[in-house]
Amino acid sequence: MSDARSVKSSNSGFRSLKDKLRSTFGRRSVDETNSPRRKSSTGENVPPGRRSLQRSSLDSRQGPNQNPAFKTQAERIKEARETGPKIDKQTGELRDDTLILHSLAHDSFDTVTEILNKYELDPNRKPGEPQIASLSPQLWIRITEHLGLVDRACLSIASKTLLDRVGSSYLNTLSHPENKEYRLSFLHRVEDQLPNHLFCFVCNKYHLRTIKGQEKLKPASVLNPLFNCPNATNNLMPQPRLRIATGRTLPFNFVQLALKGKKYGPGYGLDATTMTRLWREQDEPRWIHSSRYFVFKGHLLMRVQSTCYTKGGLTPAAERMLLYSREDYQPYFSVCAHWRDGLLMNICKCALTHLPVPPEKSLHEGLAKVAGRRVSQGAIITLCSNCRPMRRCPACPTEYLVEVKLAEDRSEKDPMKLFKHAIVVTRWSDLGDGSSPNSPEWAAVTGAIDNYDSISTIGTRAVSGTFESQTADTGPGQRILNLNPKDEHKGEEGHDWY
Ligand SMILES: [Zn+2]
Ligand SMILES: [Zn+2]
Ligand SMILES: [Zn+2]
């Protein structure tokens, strides 16, 4: 006992106890006293005031597998919170680095989650209407003076008490025709409460979705109304839409549906992957198109890949017949509004020149026929530094890649001609956040605005790279150059595009 008394003078209860036990039981740790074999000895040796240790030995009886020497982080934090910072029995130091940092920084042992929980809204909390009503209308008017028109209108419809205090004058102001933009912004904010409605940008109001959940992207020639709009037949006020290819468009309503579906759930719109389409054109040269959509960080991204089987050695007229639709005088493949400016059509024509010339047109036609052998089809075609890189339109978030490769034509009956050379033009576009046709990306892609600088806005993370990284496909792995390096905007006046 004289040993024990001398240790007690070190002002550490646990330390004295531990040393006492160690002197009694050799080098075993204090925690081992929890083993059933040691209970009687602890019961004898521990003074009546050492309740904590007695309790822990009682706890150990409940679960034989519990070993207090190995505590989880949660248990240590819990223990630290109950008893304050503890000194390590062995070293005399604070036990936990996290606890040390927290105690230095916050002077408390509350974790961030605990602090947040303190301020979490109590579901049983009484309504705050009396507190809102306790402030005078004059004071509320003063508060709203610091808000914008849309925020004022939102505040006034937040509750009946607020409407009484703030008044409905802001809602009336919003309905003025000159406040169209503010009204749009206000209505956009309440879209999470309107799963059955879709905003009509022609009427500037919400319409009820008449075929909710059954909306399908259809060719432009098929009537496909999603709601009953009084301006549906008004040719002067068409619904905003984007040309994808000949006879195919993407109405802006589908951009809304895809983004609302992703943001609020399937009841609000569509899954963007259900808008994937694959079609082959009816007229020669029968281009094949495949379109895919994908929502990334609240923006709808689109990829349209257009393929056409072709041969080398085309004349300039044949190249035009291959590339341009006679229906709408635009390329067969999908393009942004700026396709005439820049190098896009030249790149396509350059890529076509790299195709191997068919044997009947080559200089060795006769020789090949006499020898009775097939002339090499040129399975691997190398493009030049002009047509190989990807190109980004500087005026909108659109990127292009032109490839010429061997592709399988499944409609071909002759097995000897199954693989053919094809030109493949892939276009990636960011179609914006669906808030309005005036959103920068949609407006730039459709050519409504001319102040969009895609080179600085998109930066190094390409639309194509973002799109391909989300699907299982591998990226094209080409560097990206400016589609319009000379920054010429001649449109139809230029001569290079045709
Ligand atoms: Zn309408
Ligand atoms: Zn080339
Ligand atoms: Zn463009």
XYZ file of C-alpha atoms and ligand atoms in Angstrom:
501
model
C 0.000 0.000 0.000
C 2.929 2.327 0.517
C 3.616 2.043 -3.240
C 0.064 2.931 -4.031
C 0.157 6.004 -1.790
C 3.269 7.342 -3.412
C 1.711 7.009 -6.884
C -1.459 8.764 -5.760
C 0.527 11.888 -5.122
C 1.043 12.211 -8.913
C -2.493 13.652 -9.209
C -3.552 11.056 -11.768
C -6.213 8.731 -10.540
C -6.002 6.324 -13.406
C -2.249 6.358 -13.374
C -2.097 5.480 -9.700
C -4.598 2.723 -10.187
C -2.777 1.374 -13.202
C 0.584 1.383 -11.476
C -0.971 -0.241 -8.469
C -2.424 -2.976 -10.638
C 0.807 -3.315 -12.544
C 2.688 -3.795 -9.275
C 0.181 -6.437 -8.315
C -0.147 -8.239 -11.690
C 3.140 -7.555 -13.460
C 3.168 -5.868 -16.946
C -0.456 -6.469 -17.850
C -2.348 -3.409 -18.883
C -5.083 -1.861 -16.814
C -7.692 -2.879 -19.342
C -6.985 -6.489 -18.737
C -8.521 -6.044 -15.317
C -11.859 -6.314 -17.140
C -11.318 -9.996 -17.764
C -13.500 -12.186 -15.594
C -10.472 -13.725 -13.919
C -9.469 -10.325 -12.578
C -12.814 -9.161 -11.282
C -12.345 -10.359 -7.819
C -8.958 -8.724 -7.614
C -10.227 -5.378 -8.887
C -13.093 -5.595 -6.517
C -10.651 -6.008 -3.695
C -8.031 -3.526 -4.744
C -10.003 -0.645 -6.157
C -11.064 1.883 -3.555
C -14.830 2.553 -3.221
C -14.503 5.882 -5.086
C -13.310 4.302 -8.366
C -16.758 3.851 -9.817
C -15.816 4.323 -13.425
C -13.560 1.313 -13.473
C -16.117 -0.737 -11.614
C -18.695 0.248 -14.198
C -16.446 -0.720 -17.056
C -15.845 -4.104 -15.520
C -19.599 -4.530 -15.208
C -20.035 -3.577 -18.882
C -17.523 -6.152 -19.905
C -19.647 -8.831 -18.375
C -22.476 -8.014 -20.757
C -20.395 -8.598 -23.895
C -17.477 -10.985 -23.745
C -16.144 -9.737 -27.092
C -15.920 -6.104 -26.070
C -12.365 -4.957 -25.670
C -12.146 -1.353 -24.448
C -8.501 -1.221 -25.538
C -9.722 -0.916 -29.178
C -12.271 1.873 -29.376
C -13.752 3.281 -32.502
C -13.413 6.967 -33.349
C -17.069 7.503 -32.479
C -16.607 5.936 -29.056
C -13.545 8.018 -28.344
C -15.305 11.220 -29.338
C -18.278 10.252 -27.209
C -16.076 9.541 -24.227
C -14.160 12.759 -24.742
C -17.375 14.728 -24.891
C -18.559 13.212 -21.612
C -15.433 13.717 -19.613
C -13.509 16.474 -21.396
C -9.959 16.137 -22.696
C -8.286 13.067 -21.323
C -4.657 12.433 -20.694
C -3.270 9.269 -22.173
C -2.506 6.836 -19.402
C 0.760 5.722 -20.952
C 2.254 8.937 -22.272
C 0.457 11.702 -20.449
C -0.588 13.266 -23.780
C -3.965 14.151 -25.224
C -5.326 11.039 -26.880
C -6.590 12.104 -30.241
C -5.070 14.385 -32.832
C -8.528 15.341 -34.126
C -9.617 16.205 -30.625
C -6.516 18.303 -30.119
C -7.167 20.236 -33.303
C -10.811 20.686 -32.460
C -9.982 21.835 -28.956
C -7.476 24.338 -30.344
C -9.770 25.646 -33.032
C -13.179 25.618 -31.418
C -12.495 25.142 -27.730
C -15.166 22.463 -27.835
C -15.568 18.851 -28.888
C -18.632 19.275 -31.086
C -18.162 17.847 -34.534
C -19.365 19.781 -37.560
C -22.350 17.453 -37.868
C -23.298 18.041 -34.261
C -23.136 21.784 -34.741
C -25.332 21.494 -37.826
C -27.775 19.273 -35.983
C -28.158 21.926 -33.335
C -29.423 24.346 -35.974
C -31.402 21.794 -37.918
C -35.027 22.677 -38.367
C -37.111 20.994 -35.768
C -40.096 19.261 -37.442
C -42.137 19.874 -34.313
C -41.303 23.537 -34.215
C -44.296 25.823 -34.011
C -45.125 27.908 -37.106
C -43.342 31.258 -37.241
C -46.343 33.148 -38.611
C -46.963 35.039 -35.357
C -43.363 36.279 -35.447
C -43.759 37.359 -39.082
C -47.049 39.039 -38.241
C -45.481 40.762 -35.246
C -43.409 42.939 -37.630
C -45.294 45.863 -39.091
C -46.077 46.122 -42.832
C -43.864 49.221 -42.955
C -40.937 47.181 -41.683
C -41.602 44.434 -44.244
C -41.736 47.033 -47.000
C -38.380 48.271 -45.754
C -36.998 44.727 -45.940
C -38.294 44.198 -49.473
C -36.578 47.409 -50.610
C -33.333 45.463 -50.415
C -34.644 42.736 -52.755
C -35.104 42.551 -56.494
C -38.534 42.445 -58.114
C -38.506 38.653 -58.511
C -37.380 38.099 -54.920
C -40.118 40.441 -53.671
C -42.747 38.513 -55.594
C -41.378 35.192 -54.271
C -41.458 36.534 -50.703
C -45.032 37.700 -51.073
C -46.272 34.248 -52.109
C -44.251 32.370 -49.476
C -47.172 32.353 -47.015
C -50.547 33.979 -46.459
C -49.182 36.068 -43.583
C -46.375 37.367 -45.793
C -48.857 38.149 -48.558
C -50.853 40.193 -46.018
C -47.730 42.009 -44.871
C -45.912 42.507 -48.207
C -48.970 42.820 -50.438
C -49.653 41.567 -53.953
C -48.494 44.696 -55.789
C -45.255 43.021 -56.933
C -47.229 40.243 -58.622
C -49.174 42.869 -60.546
C -45.948 44.613 -61.531
C -44.580 41.315 -62.866
C -47.524 40.854 -65.206
C -46.697 44.053 -67.128
C -45.485 43.237 -70.656
C -42.246 45.198 -70.158
C -41.363 42.938 -67.219
C -41.442 39.813 -69.403
C -37.918 38.749 -68.423
C -38.648 39.138 -64.680
C -41.908 37.255 -65.054
C -40.052 34.440 -66.803
C -37.504 34.309 -64.024
C -40.246 34.274 -61.387
C -42.205 31.496 -63.112
C -38.993 29.499 -63.570
C -38.471 29.531 -59.804
C -41.812 27.889 -59.079
C -41.342 25.087 -61.623
C -40.529 22.586 -58.862
C -44.152 22.886 -57.744
C -45.578 22.259 -61.226
C -44.812 18.697 -62.345
C -47.869 18.605 -64.624
C -47.036 21.788 -66.497
C -44.553 22.888 -69.086
C -43.565 26.452 -69.732
C -44.519 27.798 -73.149
C -42.050 30.427 -74.338
C -44.418 31.639 -77.033
C -47.272 32.471 -74.647
C -44.907 33.122 -71.705
C -47.057 30.999 -69.403
C -47.405 27.423 -68.142
C -49.527 24.937 -70.108
C -50.828 21.631 -68.791
C -48.931 18.610 -70.170
C -51.574 16.734 -72.149
C -49.559 13.529 -72.656
C -47.633 13.522 -69.393
C -45.067 10.725 -69.273
C -45.775 9.744 -72.901
C -43.762 12.525 -74.555
C -41.627 11.169 -77.386
C -39.218 12.874 -79.710
C -40.605 12.500 -83.243
C -39.586 13.630 -86.746
C -40.399 17.230 -87.590
C -43.080 16.159 -90.080
C -45.155 14.475 -87.333
C -47.475 16.632 -85.243
C -46.331 16.184 -81.683
C -48.049 18.693 -79.361
C -47.123 18.336 -75.696
C -49.755 20.849 -74.522
C -52.685 22.836 -75.852
C -51.187 26.137 -76.926
C -53.333 28.878 -78.506
C -50.343 29.785 -80.708
C -49.719 26.226 -81.898
C -50.792 27.053 -85.447
C -49.357 30.550 -85.497
C -46.513 30.402 -88.035
C -45.291 33.813 -86.956
C -44.634 32.562 -83.411
C -43.122 29.085 -83.708
C -41.963 27.078 -80.716
C -38.174 27.313 -80.324
C -36.420 24.318 -81.854
C -33.033 23.242 -83.106
C -32.312 21.600 -86.441
C -30.536 18.284 -85.933
C -30.568 16.957 -89.504
C -32.835 17.048 -92.530
C -36.392 16.558 -91.282
C -35.303 16.197 -87.663
C -35.470 18.864 -84.999
C -35.149 19.098 -81.253
C -37.998 21.229 -79.800
C -36.924 23.241 -76.786
C -39.738 21.615 -74.771
C -37.736 18.381 -74.802
C -34.710 20.170 -73.384
C -36.989 21.402 -70.581
C -38.406 17.918 -69.999
C -34.979 16.241 -69.920
C -33.548 18.749 -67.466
C -36.641 18.861 -65.243
C -36.753 15.069 -65.182
C -33.160 14.949 -64.051
C -33.539 17.751 -61.518
C -36.857 16.957 -59.846
C -37.598 13.345 -60.752
C -39.282 11.277 -63.465
C -42.722 12.782 -62.751
C -41.463 16.175 -63.917
C -40.077 15.166 -67.284
C -38.102 12.611 -69.239
C -34.953 10.618 -68.844
C -32.533 12.118 -71.376
C -31.379 8.652 -72.474
C -34.891 7.883 -73.794
C -34.398 10.620 -76.396
C -31.679 8.567 -78.141
C -32.564 8.014 -81.798
C -31.074 6.154 -84.777
C -32.449 6.760 -88.261
C -31.521 6.453 -91.905
C -32.556 9.006 -94.452
C -34.902 7.981 -97.241
C -33.128 9.785 -100.052
C -29.731 9.055 -101.548
C -26.988 9.157 -100.380
C -28.866 7.798 -97.354
C -26.985 9.229 -94.412
C -27.342 7.350 -91.106
C -27.708 9.455 -87.970
C -27.548 8.545 -84.324
C -28.330 11.115 -81.639
C -27.698 10.802 -77.926
C -28.419 13.131 -75.035
C -26.968 13.369 -71.600
C -27.399 15.746 -68.656
C -24.198 16.965 -67.058
C -24.124 19.520 -64.240
C -27.565 20.820 -65.137
C -26.802 21.187 -68.855
C -28.144 19.020 -71.660
C -25.341 17.745 -73.899
C -26.082 16.340 -77.343
C -24.040 14.146 -79.654
C -25.112 13.507 -83.240
C -23.041 11.091 -85.298
C -23.735 11.020 -89.029
C -22.328 8.350 -91.326
C -22.475 7.983 -95.089
C -20.898 5.248 -97.229
C -18.886 6.673 -100.062
C -16.042 6.051 -102.458
C -12.858 7.884 -103.226
C -12.193 9.979 -106.308
C -15.418 11.973 -106.220
C -15.773 14.969 -108.484
C -16.553 18.353 -106.822
C -20.182 18.016 -107.934
C -20.418 14.530 -106.467
C -18.910 15.782 -103.210
C -21.644 18.397 -102.983
C -24.290 15.815 -103.733
C -22.847 13.736 -100.910
C -22.597 16.519 -98.336
C -25.525 18.895 -98.992
C -29.196 18.201 -98.637
C -31.275 19.507 -101.547
C -34.240 19.734 -99.202
C -33.083 22.553 -96.953
C -29.725 23.466 -98.547
C -27.802 22.541 -95.453
C -25.331 19.716 -94.830
C -26.873 16.286 -94.286
C -24.978 15.938 -91.016
C -25.815 17.939 -87.918
C -24.311 21.441 -87.771
C -24.515 24.555 -85.631
C -25.714 27.888 -87.001
C -22.152 28.925 -87.930
C -21.291 26.088 -90.285
C -20.752 28.397 -93.261
C -18.077 30.381 -91.408
C -14.818 28.596 -90.971
C -13.370 25.367 -92.223
C -16.053 22.749 -91.578
C -16.999 22.000 -95.197
C -13.406 22.273 -96.384
C -12.373 19.758 -93.744
C -15.049 17.322 -94.931
C -13.865 17.682 -98.535
C -10.228 17.304 -97.435
C -11.090 14.098 -95.562
C -12.793 12.711 -98.681
C -9.611 13.225 -100.719
C -7.786 10.779 -98.443
C -10.067 7.937 -99.496
C -8.325 5.415 -101.767
C -9.431 5.756 -105.369
C -11.427 2.719 -106.546
C -9.485 0.421 -108.918
C -11.637 1.170 -111.976
C -10.628 4.807 -111.698
C -6.985 4.288 -110.937
C -4.210 4.404 -113.468
C -3.556 0.727 -112.865
C -7.073 -0.274 -113.744
C -6.015 -2.397 -116.669
C -3.086 -3.961 -114.882
C -5.189 -4.949 -111.899
C -7.839 -6.498 -114.109
C -5.261 -8.428 -116.127
C -3.610 -9.733 -112.986
C -7.045 -10.747 -111.644
C -6.331 -9.521 -108.140
C -8.256 -7.252 -105.847
C -6.784 -3.890 -105.316
C -6.167 -3.071 -101.643
C -9.168 -1.362 -100.064
C -6.984 0.723 -97.753
C -8.362 -0.399 -94.425
C -6.464 2.253 -92.495
C -6.842 5.769 -93.793
C -4.618 8.476 -92.424
C -5.987 11.987 -92.469
C -3.808 15.059 -92.716
C -3.056 17.668 -90.065
C -5.803 19.866 -91.515
C -8.740 17.461 -91.338
C -7.732 15.103 -88.505
C -8.020 17.379 -85.401
C -11.314 18.100 -83.726
C -12.657 21.576 -84.271
C -14.549 23.832 -81.911
C -16.893 26.474 -83.233
C -15.679 29.745 -81.668
C -19.200 31.213 -81.634
C -21.081 28.398 -79.858
C -20.401 25.390 -77.589
C -20.183 22.912 -80.478
C -17.332 20.595 -81.455
C -16.854 18.587 -84.632
C -14.813 15.567 -85.587
C -14.571 14.369 -89.188
C -13.365 10.808 -89.784
C -13.069 8.572 -92.807
C -13.019 4.873 -92.031
C -14.183 1.410 -92.996
C -17.665 0.712 -91.640
C -19.976 -2.281 -91.834
C -23.063 -1.750 -93.994
C -25.638 -4.154 -92.566
C -28.093 -3.413 -95.340
C -25.621 -4.758 -97.932
C -26.622 -8.137 -99.358
C -23.275 -8.953 -101.005
C -20.934 -10.283 -98.275
C -17.919 -9.236 -100.345
C -19.024 -5.614 -100.071
C -20.013 -5.666 -96.413
C -17.312 -3.253 -95.337
C -17.269 0.083 -97.068
C -15.543 3.367 -96.696
C -17.614 5.959 -94.917
C -17.331 9.556 -93.882
C -18.368 10.044 -90.256
C -19.089 13.523 -88.916
C -19.669 13.758 -85.155
C -21.022 16.867 -83.547
C -21.181 17.556 -79.788
C -23.143 20.509 -78.421
C -23.961 21.937 -75.028
C -27.635 22.941 -75.214
C -27.683 24.904 -71.956
C -29.648 24.628 -68.740
C -33.133 24.650 -70.284
C -34.153 27.768 -68.381
C -35.065 29.624 -71.554
C -34.247 29.765 -75.276
C -32.291 32.884 -74.329
C -29.881 30.867 -72.177
C -26.387 31.535 -73.585
C -25.697 28.017 -74.908
C -29.011 27.456 -76.686
C -29.030 30.983 -78.085
C -25.449 30.571 -79.351
C -26.003 27.153 -80.939
C -29.122 28.359 -82.739
C -27.362 31.562 -83.812
C -29.646 33.916 -81.860
C -26.696 35.692 -80.231
C -23.252 36.470 -81.588
C -21.383 37.402 -78.406
C -20.725 33.880 -77.126
C -17.017 33.081 -76.900
C -16.786 29.309 -76.666
C -12.996 29.203 -76.575
C -12.857 31.086 -73.258
C -16.194 29.864 -71.859
C -15.644 26.129 -72.305
C -11.911 26.285 -71.642
C -9.902 23.089 -71.609
C -12.740 20.732 -70.620
C -14.221 19.985 -74.008
C -17.923 19.221 -74.499
C -16.898 16.093 -76.412
C -14.578 14.963 -73.629
C -17.281 15.500 -70.999
C -19.813 13.597 -73.075
C -17.587 10.643 -73.923
C -16.260 10.309 -70.386
C -19.805 9.681 -69.141
C -20.526 6.929 -71.629
C -18.599 3.706 -72.019
C -17.165 4.850 -75.354
C -13.574 5.912 -75.572
C -12.866 9.509 -76.467
C -11.623 10.441 -79.908
C -8.328 11.571 -78.392
C -7.709 14.325 -80.911
C -6.507 17.788 -80.167
C -9.045 20.566 -80.615
C -8.448 23.467 -82.960
C -10.513 26.523 -83.794
C -13.083 25.866 -86.497
C -12.788 29.429 -87.683
C -9.153 30.464 -87.091
C -9.412 33.513 -89.366
C -12.574 34.638 -87.526
C -14.433 35.351 -90.777
C -18.186 35.796 -90.581
C -19.289 36.016 -94.176
C -22.110 33.510 -93.845
C -23.680 32.771 -97.183
C -21.625 35.532 -98.799
C -18.432 33.527 -98.428
C -17.392 31.069 -101.132
C -15.583 28.375 -99.170
C -18.636 26.725 -97.706
C -19.971 25.453 -101.040
Zn -48.389 28.514 -75.564
Zn -6.978 16.141 -94.984
Zn -21.346 27.319 -83.900
